[in-house]
mmCIF file of C-alpha atoms and ligand atoms in Angstrom:
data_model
loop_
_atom_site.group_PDB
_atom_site.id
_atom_site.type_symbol
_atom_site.label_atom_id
_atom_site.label_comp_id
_atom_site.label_asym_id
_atom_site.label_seq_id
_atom_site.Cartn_x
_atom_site.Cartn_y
_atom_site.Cartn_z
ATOM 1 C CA UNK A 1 47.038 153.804 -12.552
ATOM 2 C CA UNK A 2 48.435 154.530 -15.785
ATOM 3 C CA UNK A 3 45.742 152.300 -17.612
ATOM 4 C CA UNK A 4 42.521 155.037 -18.660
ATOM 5 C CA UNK A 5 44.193 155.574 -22.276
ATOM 6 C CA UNK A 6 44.446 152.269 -23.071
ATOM 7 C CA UNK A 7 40.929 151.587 -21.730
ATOM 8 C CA UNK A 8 39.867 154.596 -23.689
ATOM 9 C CA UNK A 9 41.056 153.209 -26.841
ATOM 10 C CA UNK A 10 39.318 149.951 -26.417
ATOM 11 C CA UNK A 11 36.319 151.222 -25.678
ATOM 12 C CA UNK A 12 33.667 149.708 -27.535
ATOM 13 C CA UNK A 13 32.039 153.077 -28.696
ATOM 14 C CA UNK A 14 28.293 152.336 -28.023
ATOM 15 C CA UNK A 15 26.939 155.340 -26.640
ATOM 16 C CA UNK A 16 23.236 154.715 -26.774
ATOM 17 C CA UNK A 17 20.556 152.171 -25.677
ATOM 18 C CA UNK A 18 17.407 151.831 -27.745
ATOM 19 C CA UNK A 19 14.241 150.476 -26.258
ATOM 20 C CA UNK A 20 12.260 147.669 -28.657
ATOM 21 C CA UNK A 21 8.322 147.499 -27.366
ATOM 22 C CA UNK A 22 6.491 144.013 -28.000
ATOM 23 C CA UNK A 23 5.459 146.407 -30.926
ATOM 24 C CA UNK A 24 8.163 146.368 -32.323
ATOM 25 C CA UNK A 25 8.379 150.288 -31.946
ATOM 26 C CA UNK A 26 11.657 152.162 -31.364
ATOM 27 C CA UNK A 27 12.480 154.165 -28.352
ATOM 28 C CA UNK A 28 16.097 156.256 -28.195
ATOM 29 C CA UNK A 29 18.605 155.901 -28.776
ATOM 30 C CA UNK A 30 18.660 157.193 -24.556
ATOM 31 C CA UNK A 31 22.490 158.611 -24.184
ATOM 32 C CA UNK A 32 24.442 155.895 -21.870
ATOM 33 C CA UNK A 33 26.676 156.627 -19.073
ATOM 34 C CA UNK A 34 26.970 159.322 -16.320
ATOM 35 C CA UNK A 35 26.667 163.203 -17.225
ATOM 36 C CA UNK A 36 30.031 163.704 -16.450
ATOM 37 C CA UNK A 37 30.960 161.410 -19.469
ATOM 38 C CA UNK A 38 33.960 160.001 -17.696
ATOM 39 C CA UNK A 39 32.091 156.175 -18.074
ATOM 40 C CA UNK A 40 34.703 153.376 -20.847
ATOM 41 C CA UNK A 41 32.801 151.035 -21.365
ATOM 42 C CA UNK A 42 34.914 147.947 -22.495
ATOM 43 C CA UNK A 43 34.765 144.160 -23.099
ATOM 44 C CA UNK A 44 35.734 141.921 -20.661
ATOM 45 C CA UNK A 45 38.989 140.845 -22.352
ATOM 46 C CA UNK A 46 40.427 143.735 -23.670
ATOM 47 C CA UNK A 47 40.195 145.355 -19.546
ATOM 48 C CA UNK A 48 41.546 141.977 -18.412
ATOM 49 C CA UNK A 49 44.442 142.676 -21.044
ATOM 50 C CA UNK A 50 45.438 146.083 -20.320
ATOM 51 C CA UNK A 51 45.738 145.233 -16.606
ATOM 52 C CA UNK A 52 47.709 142.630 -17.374
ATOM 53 C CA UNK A 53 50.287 144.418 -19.721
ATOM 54 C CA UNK A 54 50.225 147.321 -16.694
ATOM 55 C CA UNK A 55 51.776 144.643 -14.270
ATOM 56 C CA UNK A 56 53.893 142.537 -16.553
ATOM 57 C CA UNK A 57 57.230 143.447 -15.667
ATOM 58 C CA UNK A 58 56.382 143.652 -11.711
ATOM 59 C CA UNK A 59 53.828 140.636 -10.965
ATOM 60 C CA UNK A 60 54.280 136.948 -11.048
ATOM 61 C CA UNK A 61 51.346 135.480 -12.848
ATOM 62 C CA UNK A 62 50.622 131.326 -12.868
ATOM 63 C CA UNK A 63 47.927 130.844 -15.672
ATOM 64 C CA UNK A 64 45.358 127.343 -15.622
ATOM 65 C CA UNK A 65 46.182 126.472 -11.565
ATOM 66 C CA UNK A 66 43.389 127.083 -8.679
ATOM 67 C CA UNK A 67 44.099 127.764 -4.725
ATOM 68 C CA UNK A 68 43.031 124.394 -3.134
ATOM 69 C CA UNK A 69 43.862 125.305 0.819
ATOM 70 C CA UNK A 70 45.270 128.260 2.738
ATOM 71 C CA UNK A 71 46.659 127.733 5.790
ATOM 72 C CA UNK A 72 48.038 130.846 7.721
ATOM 73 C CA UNK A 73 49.817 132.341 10.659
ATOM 74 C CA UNK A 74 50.951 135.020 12.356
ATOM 75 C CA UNK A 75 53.880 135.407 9.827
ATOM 76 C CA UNK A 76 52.808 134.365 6.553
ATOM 77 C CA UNK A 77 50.414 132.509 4.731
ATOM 78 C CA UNK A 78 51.161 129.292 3.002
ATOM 79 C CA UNK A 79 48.631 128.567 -0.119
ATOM 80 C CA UNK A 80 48.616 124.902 -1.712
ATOM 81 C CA UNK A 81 47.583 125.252 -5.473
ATOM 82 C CA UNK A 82 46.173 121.829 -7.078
ATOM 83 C CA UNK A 83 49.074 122.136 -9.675
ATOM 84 C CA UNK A 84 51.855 124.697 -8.467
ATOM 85 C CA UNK A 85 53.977 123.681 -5.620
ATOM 86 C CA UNK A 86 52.867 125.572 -2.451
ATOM 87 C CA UNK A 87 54.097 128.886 -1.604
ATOM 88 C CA UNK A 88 54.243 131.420 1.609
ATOM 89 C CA UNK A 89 52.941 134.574 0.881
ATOM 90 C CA UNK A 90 52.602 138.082 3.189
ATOM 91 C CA UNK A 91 49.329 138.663 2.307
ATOM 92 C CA UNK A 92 46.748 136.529 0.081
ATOM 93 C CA UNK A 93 43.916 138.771 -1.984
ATOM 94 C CA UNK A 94 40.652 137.166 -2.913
ATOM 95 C CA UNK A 95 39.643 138.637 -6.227
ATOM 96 C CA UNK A 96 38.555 135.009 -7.599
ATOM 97 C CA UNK A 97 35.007 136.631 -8.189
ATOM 98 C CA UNK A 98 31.224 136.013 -7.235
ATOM 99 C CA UNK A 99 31.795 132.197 -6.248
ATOM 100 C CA UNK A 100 35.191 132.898 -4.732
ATOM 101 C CA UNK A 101 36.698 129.800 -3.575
ATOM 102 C CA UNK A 102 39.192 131.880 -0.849
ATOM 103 C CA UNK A 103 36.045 133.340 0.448
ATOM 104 C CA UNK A 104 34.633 129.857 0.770
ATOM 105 C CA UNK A 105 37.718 128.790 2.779
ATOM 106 C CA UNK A 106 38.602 131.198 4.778
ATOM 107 C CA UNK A 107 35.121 132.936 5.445
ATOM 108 C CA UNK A 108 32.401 130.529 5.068
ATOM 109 C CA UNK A 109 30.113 128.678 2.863
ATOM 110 C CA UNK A 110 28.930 130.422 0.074
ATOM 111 C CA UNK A 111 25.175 129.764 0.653
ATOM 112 C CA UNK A 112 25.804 132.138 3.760
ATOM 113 C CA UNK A 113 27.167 134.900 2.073
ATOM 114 C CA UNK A 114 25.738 134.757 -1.513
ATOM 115 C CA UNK A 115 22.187 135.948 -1.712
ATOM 116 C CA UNK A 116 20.414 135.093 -5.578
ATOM 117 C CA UNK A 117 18.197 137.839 -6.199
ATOM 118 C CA UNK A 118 15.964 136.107 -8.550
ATOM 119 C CA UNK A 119 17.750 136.816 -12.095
ATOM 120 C CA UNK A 120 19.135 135.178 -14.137
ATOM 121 C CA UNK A 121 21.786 135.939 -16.645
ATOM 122 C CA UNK A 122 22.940 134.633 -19.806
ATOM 123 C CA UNK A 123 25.269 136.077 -22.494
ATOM 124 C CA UNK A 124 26.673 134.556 -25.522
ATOM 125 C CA UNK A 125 28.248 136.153 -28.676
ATOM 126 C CA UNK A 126 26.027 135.864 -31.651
ATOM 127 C CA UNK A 127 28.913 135.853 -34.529
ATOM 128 C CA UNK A 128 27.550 138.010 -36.631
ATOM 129 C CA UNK A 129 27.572 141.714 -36.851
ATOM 130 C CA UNK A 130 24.913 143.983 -34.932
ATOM 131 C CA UNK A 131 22.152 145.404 -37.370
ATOM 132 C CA UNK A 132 23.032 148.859 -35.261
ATOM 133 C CA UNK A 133 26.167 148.971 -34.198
ATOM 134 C CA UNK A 134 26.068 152.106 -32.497
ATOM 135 C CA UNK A 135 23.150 151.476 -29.952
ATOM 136 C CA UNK A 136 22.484 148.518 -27.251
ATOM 137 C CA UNK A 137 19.210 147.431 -28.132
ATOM 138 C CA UNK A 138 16.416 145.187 -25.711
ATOM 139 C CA UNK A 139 13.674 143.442 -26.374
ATOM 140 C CA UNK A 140 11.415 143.391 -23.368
ATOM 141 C CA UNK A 141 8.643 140.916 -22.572
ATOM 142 C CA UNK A 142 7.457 140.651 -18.670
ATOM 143 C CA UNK A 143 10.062 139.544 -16.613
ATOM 144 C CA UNK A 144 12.285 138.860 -19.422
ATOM 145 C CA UNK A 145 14.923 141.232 -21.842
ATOM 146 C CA UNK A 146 16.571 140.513 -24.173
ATOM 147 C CA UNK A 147 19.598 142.803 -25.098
ATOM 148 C CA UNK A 148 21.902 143.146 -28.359
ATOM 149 C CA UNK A 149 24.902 144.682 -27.871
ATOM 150 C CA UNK A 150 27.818 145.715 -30.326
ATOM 151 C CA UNK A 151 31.039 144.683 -29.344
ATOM 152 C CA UNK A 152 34.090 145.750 -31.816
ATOM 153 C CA UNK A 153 32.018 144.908 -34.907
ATOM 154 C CA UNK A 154 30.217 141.911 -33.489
ATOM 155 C CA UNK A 155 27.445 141.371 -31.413
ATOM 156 C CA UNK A 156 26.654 139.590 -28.107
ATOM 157 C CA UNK A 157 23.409 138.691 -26.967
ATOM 158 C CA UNK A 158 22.504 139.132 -22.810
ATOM 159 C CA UNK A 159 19.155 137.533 -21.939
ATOM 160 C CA UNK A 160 18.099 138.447 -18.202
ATOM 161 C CA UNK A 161 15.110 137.009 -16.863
ATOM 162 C CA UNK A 162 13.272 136.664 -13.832
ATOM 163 C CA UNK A 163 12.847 132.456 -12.356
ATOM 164 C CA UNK A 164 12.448 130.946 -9.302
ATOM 165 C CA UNK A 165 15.850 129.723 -7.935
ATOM 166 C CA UNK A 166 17.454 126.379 -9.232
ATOM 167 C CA UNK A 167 19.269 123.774 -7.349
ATOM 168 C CA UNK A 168 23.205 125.019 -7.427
ATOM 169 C CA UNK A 169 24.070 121.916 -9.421
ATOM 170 C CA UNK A 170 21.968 123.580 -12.308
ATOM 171 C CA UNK A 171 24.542 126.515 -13.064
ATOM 172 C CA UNK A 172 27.448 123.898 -13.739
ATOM 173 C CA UNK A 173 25.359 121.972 -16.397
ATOM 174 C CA UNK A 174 25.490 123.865 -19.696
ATOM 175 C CA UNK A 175 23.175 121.599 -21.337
ATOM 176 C CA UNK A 176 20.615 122.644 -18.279
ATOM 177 C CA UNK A 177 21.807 126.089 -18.759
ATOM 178 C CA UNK A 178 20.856 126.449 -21.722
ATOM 179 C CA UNK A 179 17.224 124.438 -21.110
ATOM 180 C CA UNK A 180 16.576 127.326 -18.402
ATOM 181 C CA UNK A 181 17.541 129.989 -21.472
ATOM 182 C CA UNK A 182 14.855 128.662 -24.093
ATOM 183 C CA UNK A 183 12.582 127.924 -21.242
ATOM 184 C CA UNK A 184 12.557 131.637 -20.913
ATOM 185 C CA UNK A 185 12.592 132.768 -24.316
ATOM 186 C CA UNK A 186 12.256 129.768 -26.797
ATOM 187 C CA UNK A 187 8.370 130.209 -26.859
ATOM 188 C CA UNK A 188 8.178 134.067 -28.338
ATOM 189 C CA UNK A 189 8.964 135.040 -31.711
ATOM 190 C CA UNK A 190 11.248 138.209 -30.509
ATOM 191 C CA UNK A 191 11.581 139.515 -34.263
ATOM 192 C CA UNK A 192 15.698 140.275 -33.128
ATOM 193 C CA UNK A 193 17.414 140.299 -36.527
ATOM 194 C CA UNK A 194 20.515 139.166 -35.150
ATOM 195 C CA UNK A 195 18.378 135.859 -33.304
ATOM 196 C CA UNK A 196 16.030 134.870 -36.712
ATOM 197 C CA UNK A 197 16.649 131.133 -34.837
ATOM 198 C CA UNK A 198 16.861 131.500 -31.143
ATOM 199 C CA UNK A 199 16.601 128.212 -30.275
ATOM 200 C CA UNK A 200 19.225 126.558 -32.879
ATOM 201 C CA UNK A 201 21.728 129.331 -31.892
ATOM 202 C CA UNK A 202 21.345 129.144 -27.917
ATOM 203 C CA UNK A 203 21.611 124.934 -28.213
ATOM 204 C CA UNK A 204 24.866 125.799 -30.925
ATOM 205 C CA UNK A 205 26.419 128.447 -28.740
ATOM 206 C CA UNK A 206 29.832 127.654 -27.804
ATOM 207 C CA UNK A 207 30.202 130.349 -25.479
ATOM 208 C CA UNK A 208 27.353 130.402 -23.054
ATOM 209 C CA UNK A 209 27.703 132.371 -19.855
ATOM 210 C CA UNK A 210 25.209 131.631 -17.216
ATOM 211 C CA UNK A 211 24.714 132.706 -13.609
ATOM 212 C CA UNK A 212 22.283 133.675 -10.829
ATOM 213 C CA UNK A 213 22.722 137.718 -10.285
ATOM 214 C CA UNK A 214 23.238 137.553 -6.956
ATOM 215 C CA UNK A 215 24.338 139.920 -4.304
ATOM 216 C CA UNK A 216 27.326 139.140 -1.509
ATOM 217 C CA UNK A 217 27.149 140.815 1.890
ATOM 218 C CA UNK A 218 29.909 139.940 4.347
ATOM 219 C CA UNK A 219 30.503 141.239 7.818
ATOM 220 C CA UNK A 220 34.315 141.604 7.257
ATOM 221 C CA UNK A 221 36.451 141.455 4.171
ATOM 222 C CA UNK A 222 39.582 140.408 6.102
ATOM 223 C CA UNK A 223 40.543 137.609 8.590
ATOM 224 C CA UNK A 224 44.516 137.912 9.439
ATOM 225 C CA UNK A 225 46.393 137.544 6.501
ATOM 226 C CA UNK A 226 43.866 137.028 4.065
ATOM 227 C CA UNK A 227 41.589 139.349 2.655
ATOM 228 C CA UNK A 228 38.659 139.660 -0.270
ATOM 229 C CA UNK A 229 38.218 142.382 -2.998
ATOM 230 C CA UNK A 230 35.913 143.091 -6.028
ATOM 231 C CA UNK A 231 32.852 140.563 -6.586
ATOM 232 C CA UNK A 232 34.166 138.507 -4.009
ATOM 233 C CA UNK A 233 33.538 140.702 -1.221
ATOM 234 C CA UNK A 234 31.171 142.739 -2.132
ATOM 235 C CA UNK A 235 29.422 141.729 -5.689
ATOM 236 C CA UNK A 236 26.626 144.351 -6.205
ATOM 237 C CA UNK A 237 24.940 142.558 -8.840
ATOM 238 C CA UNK A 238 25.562 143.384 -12.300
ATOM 239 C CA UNK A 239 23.680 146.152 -12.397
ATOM 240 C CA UNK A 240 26.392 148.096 -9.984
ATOM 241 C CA UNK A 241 29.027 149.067 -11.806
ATOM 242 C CA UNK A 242 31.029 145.751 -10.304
ATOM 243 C CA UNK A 243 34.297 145.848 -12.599
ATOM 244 C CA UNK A 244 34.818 150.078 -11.419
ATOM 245 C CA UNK A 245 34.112 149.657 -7.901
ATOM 246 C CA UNK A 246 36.748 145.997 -8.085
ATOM 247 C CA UNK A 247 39.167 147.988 -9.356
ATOM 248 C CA UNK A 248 38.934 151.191 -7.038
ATOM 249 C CA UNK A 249 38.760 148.923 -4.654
ATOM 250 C CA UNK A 250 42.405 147.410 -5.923
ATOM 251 C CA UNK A 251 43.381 150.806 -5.702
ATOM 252 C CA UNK A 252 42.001 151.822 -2.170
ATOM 253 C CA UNK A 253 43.838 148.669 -0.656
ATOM 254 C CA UNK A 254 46.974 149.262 -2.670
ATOM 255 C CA UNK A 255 47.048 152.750 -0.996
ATOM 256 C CA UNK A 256 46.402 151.306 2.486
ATOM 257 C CA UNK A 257 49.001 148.422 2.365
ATOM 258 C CA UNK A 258 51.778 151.491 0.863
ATOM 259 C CA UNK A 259 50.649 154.037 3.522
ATOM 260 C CA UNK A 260 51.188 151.470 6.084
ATOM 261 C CA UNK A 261 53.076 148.566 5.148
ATOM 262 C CA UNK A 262 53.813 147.526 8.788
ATOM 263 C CA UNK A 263 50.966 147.134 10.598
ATOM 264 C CA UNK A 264 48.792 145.334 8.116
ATOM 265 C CA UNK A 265 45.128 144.756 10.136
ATOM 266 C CA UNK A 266 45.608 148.352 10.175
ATOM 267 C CA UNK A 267 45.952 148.897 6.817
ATOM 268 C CA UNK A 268 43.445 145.956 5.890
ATOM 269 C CA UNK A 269 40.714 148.119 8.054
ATOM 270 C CA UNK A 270 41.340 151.675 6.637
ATOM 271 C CA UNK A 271 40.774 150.006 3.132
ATOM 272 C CA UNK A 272 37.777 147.965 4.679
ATOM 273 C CA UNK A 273 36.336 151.123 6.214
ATOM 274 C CA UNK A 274 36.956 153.628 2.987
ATOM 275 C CA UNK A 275 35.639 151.203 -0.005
ATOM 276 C CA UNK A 276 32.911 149.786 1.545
ATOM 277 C CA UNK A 277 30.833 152.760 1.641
ATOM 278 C CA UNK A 278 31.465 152.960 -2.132
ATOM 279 C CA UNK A 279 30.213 149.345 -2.241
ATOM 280 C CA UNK A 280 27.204 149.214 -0.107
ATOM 281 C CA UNK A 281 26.100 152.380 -1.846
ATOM 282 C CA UNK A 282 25.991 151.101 -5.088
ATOM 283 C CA UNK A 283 24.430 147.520 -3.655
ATOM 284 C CA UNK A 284 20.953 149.085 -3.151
ATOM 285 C CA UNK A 285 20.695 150.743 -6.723
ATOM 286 C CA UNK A 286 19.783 146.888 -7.667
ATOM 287 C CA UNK A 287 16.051 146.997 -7.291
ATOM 288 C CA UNK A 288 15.650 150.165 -9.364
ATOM 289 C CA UNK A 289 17.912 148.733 -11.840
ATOM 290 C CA UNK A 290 16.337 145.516 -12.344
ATOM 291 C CA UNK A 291 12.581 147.529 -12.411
ATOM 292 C CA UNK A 292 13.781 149.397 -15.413
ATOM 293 C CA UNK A 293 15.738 146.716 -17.181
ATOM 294 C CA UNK A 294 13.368 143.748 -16.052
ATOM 295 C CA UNK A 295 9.592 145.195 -15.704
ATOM 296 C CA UNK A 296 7.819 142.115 -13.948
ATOM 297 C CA UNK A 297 4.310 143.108 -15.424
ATOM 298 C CA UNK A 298 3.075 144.397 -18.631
ATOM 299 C CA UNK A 299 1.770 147.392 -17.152
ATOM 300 C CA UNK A 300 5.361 148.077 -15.509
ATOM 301 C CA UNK A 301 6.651 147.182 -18.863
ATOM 302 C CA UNK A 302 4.560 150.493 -20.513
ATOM 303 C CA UNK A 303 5.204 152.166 -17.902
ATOM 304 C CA UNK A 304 9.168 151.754 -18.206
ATOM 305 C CA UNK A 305 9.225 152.548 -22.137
ATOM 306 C CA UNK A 306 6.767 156.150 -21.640
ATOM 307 C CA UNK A 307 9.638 156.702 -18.893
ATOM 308 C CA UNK A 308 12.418 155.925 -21.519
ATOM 309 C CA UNK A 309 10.192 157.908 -24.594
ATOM 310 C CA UNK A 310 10.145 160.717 -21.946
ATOM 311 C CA UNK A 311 13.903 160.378 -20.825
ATOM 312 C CA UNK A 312 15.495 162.439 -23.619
ATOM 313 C CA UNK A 313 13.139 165.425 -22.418
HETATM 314 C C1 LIG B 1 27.059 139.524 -17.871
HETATM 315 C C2 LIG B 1 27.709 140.518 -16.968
HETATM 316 C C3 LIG B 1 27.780 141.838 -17.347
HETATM 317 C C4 LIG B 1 28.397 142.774 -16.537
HETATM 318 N N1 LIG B 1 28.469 144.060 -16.953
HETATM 319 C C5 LIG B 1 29.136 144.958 -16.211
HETATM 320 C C6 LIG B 1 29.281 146.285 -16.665
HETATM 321 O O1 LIG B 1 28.782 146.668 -17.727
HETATM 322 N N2 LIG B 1 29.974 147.146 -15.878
HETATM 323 C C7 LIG B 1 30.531 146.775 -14.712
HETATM 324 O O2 LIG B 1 31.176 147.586 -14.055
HETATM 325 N N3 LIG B 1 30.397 145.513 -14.251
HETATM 326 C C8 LIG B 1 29.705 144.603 -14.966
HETATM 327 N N4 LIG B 1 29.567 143.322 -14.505
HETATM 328 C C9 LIG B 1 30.123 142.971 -13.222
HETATM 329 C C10 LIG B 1 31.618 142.703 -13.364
HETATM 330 O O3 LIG B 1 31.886 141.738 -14.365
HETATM 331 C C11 LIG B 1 32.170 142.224 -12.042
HETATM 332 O O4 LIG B 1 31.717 143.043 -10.992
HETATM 333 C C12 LIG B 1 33.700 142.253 -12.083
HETATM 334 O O5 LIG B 1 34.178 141.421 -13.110
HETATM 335 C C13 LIG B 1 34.275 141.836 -10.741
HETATM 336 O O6 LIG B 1 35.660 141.712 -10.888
HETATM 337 P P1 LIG B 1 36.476 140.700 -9.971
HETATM 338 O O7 LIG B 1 37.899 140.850 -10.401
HETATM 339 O O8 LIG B 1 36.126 140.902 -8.564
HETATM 340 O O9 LIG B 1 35.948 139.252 -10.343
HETATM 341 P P2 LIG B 1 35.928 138.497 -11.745
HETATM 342 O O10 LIG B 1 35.950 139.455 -12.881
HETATM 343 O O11 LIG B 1 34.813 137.518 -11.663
HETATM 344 O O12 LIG B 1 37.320 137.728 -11.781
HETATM 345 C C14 LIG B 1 37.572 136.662 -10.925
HETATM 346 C C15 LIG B 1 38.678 135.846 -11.535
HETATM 347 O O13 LIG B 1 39.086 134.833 -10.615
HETATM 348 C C16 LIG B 1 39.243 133.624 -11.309
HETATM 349 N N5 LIG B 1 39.018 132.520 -10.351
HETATM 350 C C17 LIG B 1 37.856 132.099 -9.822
HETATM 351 N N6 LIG B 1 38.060 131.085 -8.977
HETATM 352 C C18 LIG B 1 39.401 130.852 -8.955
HETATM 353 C C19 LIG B 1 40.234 129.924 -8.277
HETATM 354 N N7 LIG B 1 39.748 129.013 -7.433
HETATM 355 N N8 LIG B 1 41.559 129.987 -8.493
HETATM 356 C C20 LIG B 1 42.074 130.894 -9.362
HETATM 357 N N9 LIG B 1 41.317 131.789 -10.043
HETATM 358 C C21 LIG B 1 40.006 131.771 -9.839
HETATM 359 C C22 LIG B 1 38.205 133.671 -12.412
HETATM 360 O O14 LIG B 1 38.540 132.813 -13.468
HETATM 361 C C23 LIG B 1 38.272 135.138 -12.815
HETATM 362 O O15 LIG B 1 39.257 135.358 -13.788
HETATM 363 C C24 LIG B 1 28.935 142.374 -15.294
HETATM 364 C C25 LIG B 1 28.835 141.045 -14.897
HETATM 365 C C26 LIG B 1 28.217 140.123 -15.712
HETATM 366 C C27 LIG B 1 28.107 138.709 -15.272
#
C-alpha cells in the first residue's frame, strides 16, 4: 500500500512492557511484538494521517458531517448526510467503527450485534513526560491495570478494569465516565509517578476516552450495496490487533472489488469469505488476553507476574 515507511517512521519506539507488582517490584522489560519483528506500533493520529496523505489526490473526503439514512437499490445507493446534500454512490463501506451507525441502519440494532465483554476502557494523555520512556509499564490490582505508555515524548495513561455492565446512556456522559474511572481506581494509592493525583487529573482530563470492550459478531458483512469493514464488522476487542486486521481487511476488499468490478455480491463474498477467517481467528485470543492483562484474583494476579518473571527465559 505504499504506507509501511511512513508508519515505520512514526512509530512510537516502545519496545518493551514492564510489569509493576502491588509491591512495587519490577518485572521486564518483556520484548513486545511478534518474533518476526514486523509489528509498528503507532498512535492513533499519526496512522490516521498517513492514510490520509496516501489517498489525497484520489479520494473525496467531507470532514465534521455524519450518514443519517441510506436508502438503496439495485443501481446505486443514495446516502442523506445531516449536513452534505445527499449523494448516489456504487457502493457504501461501513468503517464508522465499534458503534457503527451504517451497521445500525442497514443491519440491525446494535444491542444485537455488539456483545460487552465486561471491560472497561479508559485512556487519557497525562501531559507530562513518561518516567521510562522506553517501556509500557502496568500497575495491576485484581480486576483492574493500570498502564503508562510513552507516546512521542509524552505519556498516556489506559486504565482497564473489570465492572458489571452500565446502562448505554452511561458511556455518553463524561462526567459519569469519569465517576466509573475513580470508582475503579480512586480508592488505591497506585504509587504511578506520572498519576501522584489520580483523582484531580482523571476529573481535569480533557481528553477522556471511554468505552465498553466489546466484541461484534455478525452473520454477514454485506446486504446489496452496502457493506461493513474493520471494528464495524468484526471488532475483536482491543486486545486483537483491530487497527491491522481493519486495514487488511481494506485491502482484501479493495482486491475483490478490482478483481471483479462487475459482479459486485461476488466480489463482496470472496472478500467476506477470505478476511473473516483472519477476523474470527483473532476474536477468540480475547479471553487469554484479558487473563494476562486483567488477572480477576490475586492469586491469578501472582500467577501472571511469575509467568511474565519467567517469560524472558
Ligand atoms: C484504547 C484502545 C487501544 C487500542 N489499541 C490497539 C492496538 O494497540 N493495536 C491495534 O491493532 N488495535 C488497537 N485498538 C483497536 C483499534 O483502535 C480498532 O480496531 C481500529 O481503530 C478499528 O478501525 P476502524 O477504522 O474499523 O474504526 P475506527 O478506528 O473506530 O474509526 C471509525 C471512524 O468512523 C467515524 N464515525 C463513526 N460514526 C460515524 C458516522 N455516523 N458518520 C461518519 N463517521 C463516523 C469515527 O469518528 C472514526 O473516525 C485499540 C482500541 C482502543 C479503544
Amino acid at each position: 500500500m505504499g504506507v509501511l515507511q511512513g508508519l515505520q517512521d512514526s512509530a512510537t519506539h516502545a519496545p518493551g512492557l514492564t510489569l509493576v507488582t502491588p509491591s512495587g517490584r519490577r518485572v521486564g522489560p518483556l520484548r513486545l511484538g511478534r518474533p518476526r519483528g514486523d509489528d509498528v506500533e503507532i498512535a492513533r493520529a499519526d496512522l490516521a494521517a498517513i492514510l490520509r496523505s496516501a489517498v489525497e489526490d484520489q479520494a473525496y473526503f467531507i470532514f465534521g458531517d455524519e450518514v443519517t439514512a441510506l436508502e438503496q437499490d439495485e443501481a446505486g445507493v443514495d446516502v442523506s448526510f445531516l449536513r452534505s446534500p445527499r449523494m448516489r454512490f456504487d457502493l457504501v463501506v461501513g468503517a464508522d467503527g465499534l458503534h457503527s451507525s451504517v451497521r445500525e441502519m442497514v443491519f440491525g440494532p446494535e444491542q444485537d450485534l455488539v456483545h460487552p465483554l465486561g471491560l472497561y476502557i479508559a485512556t487519557m494523555s497525562l501531559g507530562r513526560p513518561a518516567a521510562d520512556p522506553a517501556s509500557v509499564v502496568m500497575y495491576n490490582r485484581p480486576g483492574r491495570s493500570l498502564t503508562v505508555h510513552p507516546v512521542n515524548g509524552t505519556a498516556g495513561a489506559g486504565f482497564i478494569f473489570r465492572a458489571p455492565p452500565h446502562p448505554k446512556a452511561a458511556y455518553r456522559d463524561i462526567r459519569v465516565q469519569k465517576q466509573v474511572v475513580l470508582n475503579a481506581y480512586g480508592v488505591t494509592d497506585w504509587a504511578v509517578p506520572e498519576l501522584t493525583d489520580l483523582r484531580g487529573q482523571v476529573e481535569g482530563a480533557d481528553d477522556l476516552y471511554f468505552d465498553a470492550i466489546s466484541r461484534v459478531q455478525l452473520p454477514h458483512w454485506s446486504r446489496g450495496r452496502v457493506t461493513l469493514l474493520g471494528d464495524a464488522a468484526s471488532c475483536v476487542s482491543l486486545f486483537g490487533d483491530g487497527s491491522s486486521l481493519a486495514m487488511s481487511g481494506a485491502f482484501t476488499l479493495a482486491e475483490a472489488l478490482a478483481d471483479d468490478p462487475n459482479r459486485l455480491a461476488a466480489a463482496l463474498k470472496r472478500y467476506e469469505t477470505h478476511h473473516r477467517k483472519a477476523a474470527t481467528s483473532r476474536q477468540w485470543g480475547y479471553s487469554l488476553a484479558a487473563a494476562w492483562l486483567v488477572p480477576a484474583t490475586q492469586a491469578g494476579l501472582t500467577a501472571r507476574n511469575l509467568s511474565g518473571a519467567l517469560l524472558p527465559h
